[in-house]
């Protein structure tokens, strides 16, 4: 029996439906809830798989991995946190879909004595401060990573290159930070920004949004996509428009599905932020918190620029 089964064995009245000896044994093994964004996104599928492997290797905790159906299902992610509070887990490791909307349920979790670790997408610091809650952030420098990828595109186009940006969720800090990185590259290399719109991290939405951009601006030369899923949607739109090889694209995340597109030149670059290791680092931080350590600030995690030369 694992700790998850133990928690499920406690009824609404708090009565155990499992043998007391088995239940007591599992009390010694902490339960960590991992709340991710859309599991339709390859990045978070990899994160979940890596987290499960890591917990199996550690052997000293039980993991409850949870994800939402789409990148914009913020209410669904709030419900997942509320569910973990009800189940009285020991810690929650979360990659929030929105940097502000998840604050209230996480504050409730903190008040319930649950340890919290923020990964991937930075929670709003001012909102946390207002509630007198401090949560360690384990994650990469999204702004720096976005500029690394955008610089490859900028150097390929040269000054005056006409580009557009496909943004992530407007309420997610990593979406904002990646756009900031793109804008720094645009300014440094004197590119011409024609348009910038959100596609909420989604492939099909990016396909539609970019198709509309291309209709409005048929002279687009480059695309800066906030993640690889959107970059894939852009590549499909380019092919459908008969412009394959005429428009250069960059992404962010380093998912496996983007690698063939980099190899054949349809995508110039991406940034691998090692999702599986990111989850593992978050779980390790949660276990330290459970063990009595107090973690604060930013634990910076690595990134790697991926191009045809490196892949």
Tab-separated table of C-alpha atoms in Angstrom:
chain	number	residue	atom	x	y	z
A	1	UNK	CA	0.000	0.000	0.000
A	2	UNK	CA	1.302	3.449	-0.850
A	3	UNK	CA	0.617	6.727	0.929
A	4	UNK	CA	-1.817	7.762	-1.802
A	5	UNK	CA	-3.917	4.673	-1.004
A	6	UNK	CA	-3.707	5.565	2.677
A	7	UNK	CA	-5.060	9.049	1.977
A	8	UNK	CA	-7.833	7.632	-0.177
A	9	UNK	CA	-8.720	5.271	2.675
A	10	UNK	CA	-9.729	8.128	4.948
A	11	UNK	CA	-13.438	8.787	4.577
A	12	UNK	CA	-15.265	12.091	4.925
A	13	UNK	CA	-15.647	11.471	8.655
A	14	UNK	CA	-11.935	10.767	9.009
A	15	UNK	CA	-12.454	7.017	9.513
A	16	UNK	CA	-9.772	4.660	8.200
A	17	UNK	CA	-11.025	1.902	5.905
A	18	UNK	CA	-7.550	0.280	5.839
A	19	UNK	CA	-5.695	-1.843	8.418
A	20	UNK	CA	-4.248	0.450	11.093
A	21	UNK	CA	-0.795	-1.164	10.982
A	22	UNK	CA	-0.446	-0.668	7.214
A	23	UNK	CA	-1.772	2.885	7.428
A	24	UNK	CA	0.627	3.750	10.239
A	25	UNK	CA	3.608	2.432	8.246
A	26	UNK	CA	2.765	4.695	5.336
A	27	UNK	CA	2.566	7.761	7.575
A	28	UNK	CA	6.373	7.720	7.576
A	29	UNK	CA	6.548	8.246	3.810
A	30	UNK	CA	5.831	11.861	2.744
A	31	UNK	CA	3.455	12.555	-0.124
A	32	UNK	CA	4.387	15.189	-2.716
A	33	UNK	CA	1.835	16.528	-5.164
A	34	UNK	CA	3.277	17.655	-8.522
A	35	UNK	CA	0.913	20.089	-10.262
A	36	UNK	CA	1.830	20.695	-13.887
A	37	UNK	CA	0.268	22.488	-16.814
A	38	UNK	CA	-1.146	20.722	-19.898
A	39	UNK	CA	-0.147	17.079	-20.227
A	40	UNK	CA	-0.991	17.423	-23.932
A	41	UNK	CA	2.259	19.406	-24.106
A	42	UNK	CA	5.247	17.112	-24.619
A	43	UNK	CA	7.306	19.202	-22.202
A	44	UNK	CA	5.006	18.351	-19.300
A	45	UNK	CA	4.635	14.713	-20.355
A	46	UNK	CA	8.422	14.469	-20.103
A	47	UNK	CA	8.327	16.298	-16.791
A	48	UNK	CA	5.846	13.794	-15.372
A	49	UNK	CA	7.847	10.788	-16.584
A	50	UNK	CA	11.068	12.246	-15.176
A	51	UNK	CA	9.423	13.005	-11.854
A	52	UNK	CA	8.124	9.449	-11.505
A	53	UNK	CA	11.565	8.020	-12.291
A	54	UNK	CA	13.187	10.361	-9.779
A	55	UNK	CA	10.789	9.446	-6.985
A	56	UNK	CA	11.322	5.766	-7.686
A	57	UNK	CA	15.081	6.301	-7.428
A	58	UNK	CA	14.735	8.273	-4.193
A	59	UNK	CA	12.429	5.706	-2.642
A	60	UNK	CA	11.556	7.918	0.306
A	61	UNK	CA	8.376	9.635	-0.872
A	62	UNK	CA	5.169	9.088	-2.802
A	63	UNK	CA	4.341	11.265	-5.807
A	64	UNK	CA	0.915	12.367	-6.993
A	65	UNK	CA	1.475	13.835	-10.496
A	66	UNK	CA	-1.384	15.954	-11.821
A	67	UNK	CA	-1.895	18.044	-14.945
A	68	UNK	CA	-4.592	20.012	-16.732
A	69	UNK	CA	-6.170	19.417	-20.133
A	70	UNK	CA	-5.120	22.660	-21.784
A	71	UNK	CA	-2.690	25.486	-21.092
A	72	UNK	CA	-5.554	27.897	-20.336
A	73	UNK	CA	-7.411	25.652	-17.866
A	74	UNK	CA	-6.519	27.799	-14.876
A	75	UNK	CA	-9.669	26.845	-12.946
A	76	UNK	CA	-8.760	23.213	-13.458
A	77	UNK	CA	-5.321	23.774	-11.973
A	78	UNK	CA	-6.811	25.592	-8.979
A	79	UNK	CA	-9.077	22.577	-8.446
A	80	UNK	CA	-6.030	20.271	-8.464
A	81	UNK	CA	-4.386	22.309	-5.697
A	82	UNK	CA	-7.623	22.297	-3.682
A	83	UNK	CA	-7.798	18.531	-4.104
A	84	UNK	CA	-4.263	18.102	-2.755
A	85	UNK	CA	-5.115	20.292	0.238
A	86	UNK	CA	-8.112	18.069	0.954
A	87	UNK	CA	-5.912	14.987	0.659
A	88	UNK	CA	-3.498	16.549	3.166
A	89	UNK	CA	-0.327	15.953	1.187
A	90	UNK	CA	2.968	16.978	2.751
A	91	UNK	CA	4.159	19.193	-0.103
A	92	UNK	CA	3.039	20.666	-3.410
A	93	UNK	CA	5.442	21.336	-6.273
A	94	UNK	CA	3.710	23.530	-8.836
A	95	UNK	CA	4.315	24.925	-12.318
A	96	UNK	CA	1.463	27.473	-12.294
A	97	UNK	CA	-0.569	28.157	-15.436
A	98	UNK	CA	-1.059	31.710	-14.181
A	99	UNK	CA	1.313	33.598	-11.885
A	100	UNK	CA	-1.441	35.336	-9.900
A	101	UNK	CA	-4.556	33.150	-10.099
A	102	UNK	CA	-2.883	30.285	-8.217
A	103	UNK	CA	-1.831	32.468	-5.289
A	104	UNK	CA	-5.036	32.124	-3.236
A	105	UNK	CA	-5.203	28.308	-3.231
A	106	UNK	CA	-1.477	28.099	-2.523
A	107	UNK	CA	-1.861	30.460	0.416
A	108	UNK	CA	-4.578	28.126	1.741
A	109	UNK	CA	-2.175	25.215	1.291
A	110	UNK	CA	0.528	27.062	3.238
A	111	UNK	CA	-1.909	27.791	6.063
A	112	UNK	CA	-2.749	24.080	6.120
A	113	UNK	CA	0.924	23.349	6.809
A	114	UNK	CA	1.745	22.040	3.329
A	115	UNK	CA	5.264	22.800	2.074
A	116	UNK	CA	5.357	24.618	-1.265
A	117	UNK	CA	7.850	24.732	-4.128
A	118	UNK	CA	7.329	26.839	-7.260
A	119	UNK	CA	8.906	25.518	-10.477
A	120	UNK	CA	9.061	26.581	-14.136
A	121	UNK	CA	6.728	29.634	-13.996
A	122	UNK	CA	7.468	32.235	-11.334
A	123	UNK	CA	4.582	33.144	-9.029
A	124	UNK	CA	3.815	36.842	-8.573
A	125	UNK	CA	6.159	38.075	-5.826
A	126	UNK	CA	3.999	41.067	-4.857
A	127	UNK	CA	0.906	38.909	-4.453
A	128	UNK	CA	2.817	36.438	-2.264
A	129	UNK	CA	4.223	39.283	-0.174
A	130	UNK	CA	0.727	40.657	0.368
A	131	UNK	CA	-0.226	37.334	1.950
A	132	UNK	CA	3.055	37.114	3.899
A	133	UNK	CA	3.973	33.882	2.128
A	134	UNK	CA	7.395	33.108	0.686
A	135	UNK	CA	7.841	30.220	-1.745
A	136	UNK	CA	11.174	29.112	-3.167
A	137	UNK	CA	11.405	29.228	-6.978
A	138	UNK	CA	13.250	26.440	-8.763
A	139	UNK	CA	13.574	27.259	-12.450
A	140	UNK	CA	15.501	28.736	-15.363
A	141	UNK	CA	16.046	32.312	-16.468
A	142	UNK	CA	13.326	32.479	-19.124
A	143	UNK	CA	14.314	35.937	-20.324
A	144	UNK	CA	17.928	34.929	-20.849
A	145	UNK	CA	16.933	31.704	-22.579
A	146	UNK	CA	14.548	33.459	-24.948
A	147	UNK	CA	17.236	35.938	-25.939
A	148	UNK	CA	19.671	33.079	-26.614
A	149	UNK	CA	17.236	31.524	-29.062
A	150	UNK	CA	16.158	34.842	-30.606
A	151	UNK	CA	19.784	35.875	-31.177
A	152	UNK	CA	20.220	32.919	-33.544
A	153	UNK	CA	17.302	34.173	-35.622
A	154	UNK	CA	18.466	37.787	-35.464
A	155	UNK	CA	21.950	36.920	-36.696
A	156	UNK	CA	20.495	34.864	-39.537
A	157	UNK	CA	18.227	37.713	-40.686
A	158	UNK	CA	20.408	40.739	-40.064
A	159	UNK	CA	19.332	44.313	-39.335
A	160	UNK	CA	15.907	45.185	-40.686
A	161	UNK	CA	14.685	41.595	-40.663
A	162	UNK	CA	10.885	41.478	-40.383
A	163	UNK	CA	9.726	39.351	-37.463
A	164	UNK	CA	6.667	38.472	-35.394
A	165	UNK	CA	6.292	37.039	-31.890
A	166	UNK	CA	3.975	34.239	-30.733
A	167	UNK	CA	3.498	34.813	-26.996
A	168	UNK	CA	2.536	32.392	-24.228
A	169	UNK	CA	-0.197	32.932	-21.639
A	170	UNK	CA	-0.359	36.655	-20.764
A	171	UNK	CA	-0.825	35.847	-17.066
A	172	UNK	CA	2.182	33.534	-16.851
A	173	UNK	CA	5.485	35.092	-15.816
A	174	UNK	CA	7.524	32.871	-18.132
A	175	UNK	CA	5.451	34.051	-21.093
A	176	UNK	CA	6.134	37.663	-20.160
A	177	UNK	CA	9.827	36.993	-19.538
A	178	UNK	CA	10.315	35.187	-22.839
A	179	UNK	CA	8.756	38.080	-24.723
A	180	UNK	CA	11.122	40.428	-22.878
A	181	UNK	CA	14.059	38.303	-24.047
A	182	UNK	CA	12.778	38.408	-27.617
A	183	UNK	CA	12.370	42.181	-27.433
A	184	UNK	CA	15.943	42.618	-26.190
A	185	UNK	CA	17.234	40.677	-29.177
A	186	UNK	CA	15.015	42.664	-31.563
A	187	UNK	CA	16.389	45.934	-30.177
A	188	UNK	CA	20.023	44.791	-30.151
A	189	UNK	CA	19.995	43.516	-33.737
A	190	UNK	CA	17.662	46.242	-35.060
A	191	UNK	CA	14.961	43.904	-36.311
A	192	UNK	CA	11.555	45.140	-37.489
A	193	UNK	CA	8.759	43.779	-35.244
A	194	UNK	CA	5.576	43.545	-37.331
A	195	UNK	CA	3.221	41.936	-34.797
A	196	UNK	CA	3.086	40.168	-31.435
A	197	UNK	CA	0.132	38.085	-30.240
A	198	UNK	CA	-0.572	35.312	-27.773
A	199	UNK	CA	-1.339	31.755	-28.856
A	200	UNK	CA	-1.512	30.517	-25.233
A	201	UNK	CA	1.304	27.953	-25.732
A	202	UNK	CA	-0.980	25.840	-27.989
A	203	UNK	CA	-0.014	24.331	-31.373
A	204	UNK	CA	-3.353	24.681	-33.161
A	205	UNK	CA	-3.958	28.187	-31.885
A	206	UNK	CA	-0.455	29.172	-33.016
A	207	UNK	CA	-1.244	27.756	-36.459
A	208	UNK	CA	-4.331	29.966	-36.702
A	209	UNK	CA	-2.749	33.075	-35.187
A	210	UNK	CA	0.315	32.898	-37.402
A	211	UNK	CA	-1.779	32.223	-40.527
A	212	UNK	CA	-3.639	35.465	-39.793
A	213	UNK	CA	-0.345	37.278	-39.226
A	214	UNK	CA	0.972	36.000	-42.544
A	215	UNK	CA	-2.134	37.233	-44.354
A	216	UNK	CA	-1.675	40.677	-42.817
A	217	UNK	CA	2.118	40.681	-43.304
A	218	UNK	CA	3.124	38.484	-46.276
A	219	UNK	CA	6.702	39.789	-45.973
A	220	UNK	CA	7.368	38.105	-42.592
A	221	UNK	CA	10.904	36.697	-42.516
A	222	UNK	CA	11.179	35.325	-38.993
A	223	UNK	CA	9.074	34.045	-36.091
A	224	UNK	CA	9.941	34.003	-32.395
A	225	UNK	CA	7.690	31.415	-30.733
A	226	UNK	CA	7.483	31.356	-26.934
A	227	UNK	CA	7.537	27.562	-26.852
A	228	UNK	CA	8.158	24.630	-29.179
A	229	UNK	CA	4.492	23.644	-29.383
A	230	UNK	CA	3.690	27.036	-30.911
A	231	UNK	CA	6.747	26.799	-33.172
A	232	UNK	CA	5.378	23.514	-34.543
A	233	UNK	CA	2.050	25.214	-35.271
A	234	UNK	CA	3.905	27.983	-37.089
A	235	UNK	CA	5.856	25.488	-39.222
A	236	UNK	CA	2.592	23.829	-40.263
A	237	UNK	CA	1.150	27.207	-41.254
A	238	UNK	CA	4.270	28.075	-43.259
A	239	UNK	CA	4.023	24.798	-45.169
A	240	UNK	CA	0.292	25.313	-45.802
A	241	UNK	CA	1.043	28.775	-47.207
A	242	UNK	CA	3.642	27.365	-49.601
A	243	UNK	CA	6.444	29.322	-47.932
A	244	UNK	CA	8.610	26.470	-46.652
A	245	UNK	CA	12.239	27.582	-46.477
A	246	UNK	CA	11.293	31.262	-46.749
A	247	UNK	CA	10.525	32.021	-43.083
A	248	UNK	CA	12.868	31.236	-40.188
A	249	UNK	CA	11.485	30.061	-36.820
A	250	UNK	CA	12.838	29.683	-33.281
A	251	UNK	CA	11.222	28.117	-30.213
A	252	UNK	CA	11.821	27.314	-26.547
A	253	UNK	CA	11.622	24.109	-24.415
A	254	UNK	CA	13.741	21.557	-26.266
A	255	UNK	CA	11.037	18.915	-26.744
A	256	UNK	CA	11.823	15.857	-28.873
A	257	UNK	CA	9.247	16.786	-31.526
A	258	UNK	CA	11.169	19.940	-32.433
A	259	UNK	CA	14.466	18.178	-33.112
A	260	UNK	CA	13.657	16.862	-36.631
A	261	UNK	CA	12.512	20.369	-37.585
A	262	UNK	CA	15.834	21.791	-36.395
A	263	UNK	CA	17.776	19.113	-38.257
A	264	UNK	CA	16.016	19.877	-41.543
A	265	UNK	CA	16.251	23.653	-41.083
A	266	UNK	CA	12.557	24.441	-40.596
A	267	UNK	CA	13.377	25.655	-37.070
A	268	UNK	CA	16.690	27.381	-36.337
A	269	UNK	CA	16.931	26.991	-32.573
A	270	UNK	CA	15.259	26.143	-29.298
A	271	UNK	CA	16.328	26.210	-25.644
A	272	UNK	CA	16.283	23.007	-23.641
A	273	UNK	CA	15.285	23.695	-20.047
A	274	UNK	CA	15.420	20.017	-19.025
A	275	UNK	CA	11.846	19.532	-17.811
A	276	UNK	CA	12.433	16.123	-16.220
A	277	UNK	CA	15.356	17.434	-14.165
A	278	UNK	CA	13.374	20.561	-13.295
A	279	UNK	CA	10.674	18.417	-11.681
A	280	UNK	CA	13.321	16.332	-9.895
A	281	UNK	CA	14.942	19.472	-8.496
A	282	UNK	CA	11.537	20.690	-7.328
A	283	UNK	CA	10.819	17.394	-5.576
A	284	UNK	CA	14.249	17.450	-3.922
A	285	UNK	CA	13.537	20.968	-2.662
A	286	UNK	CA	10.149	19.853	-1.317
A	287	UNK	CA	11.751	16.974	0.556
A	288	UNK	CA	14.279	19.350	2.100
A	289	UNK	CA	11.400	21.547	3.264
A	290	UNK	CA	9.595	18.526	4.700
A	291	UNK	CA	12.831	17.622	6.471
A	292	UNK	CA	12.894	20.969	8.261
A	293	UNK	CA	14.968	23.174	5.957
A	294	UNK	CA	13.668	26.586	4.918
A	295	UNK	CA	14.352	27.386	1.274
A	296	UNK	CA	13.898	30.871	-0.144
A	297	UNK	CA	14.730	32.908	-3.211
A	298	UNK	CA	15.629	31.482	-6.621
A	299	UNK	CA	17.354	28.159	-7.252
A	300	UNK	CA	18.450	28.679	-10.859
A	301	UNK	CA	18.304	25.638	-13.127
A	302	UNK	CA	20.301	25.108	-16.362
A	303	UNK	CA	19.365	25.731	-19.984
A	304	UNK	CA	21.044	24.774	-23.249
A	305	UNK	CA	20.752	26.375	-26.667
A	306	UNK	CA	19.973	23.725	-29.290
A	307	UNK	CA	20.670	24.254	-33.004
A	308	UNK	CA	21.385	21.946	-35.939
A	309	UNK	CA	25.040	22.036	-34.940
A	310	UNK	CA	24.396	20.825	-31.381
A	311	UNK	CA	21.659	18.292	-32.145
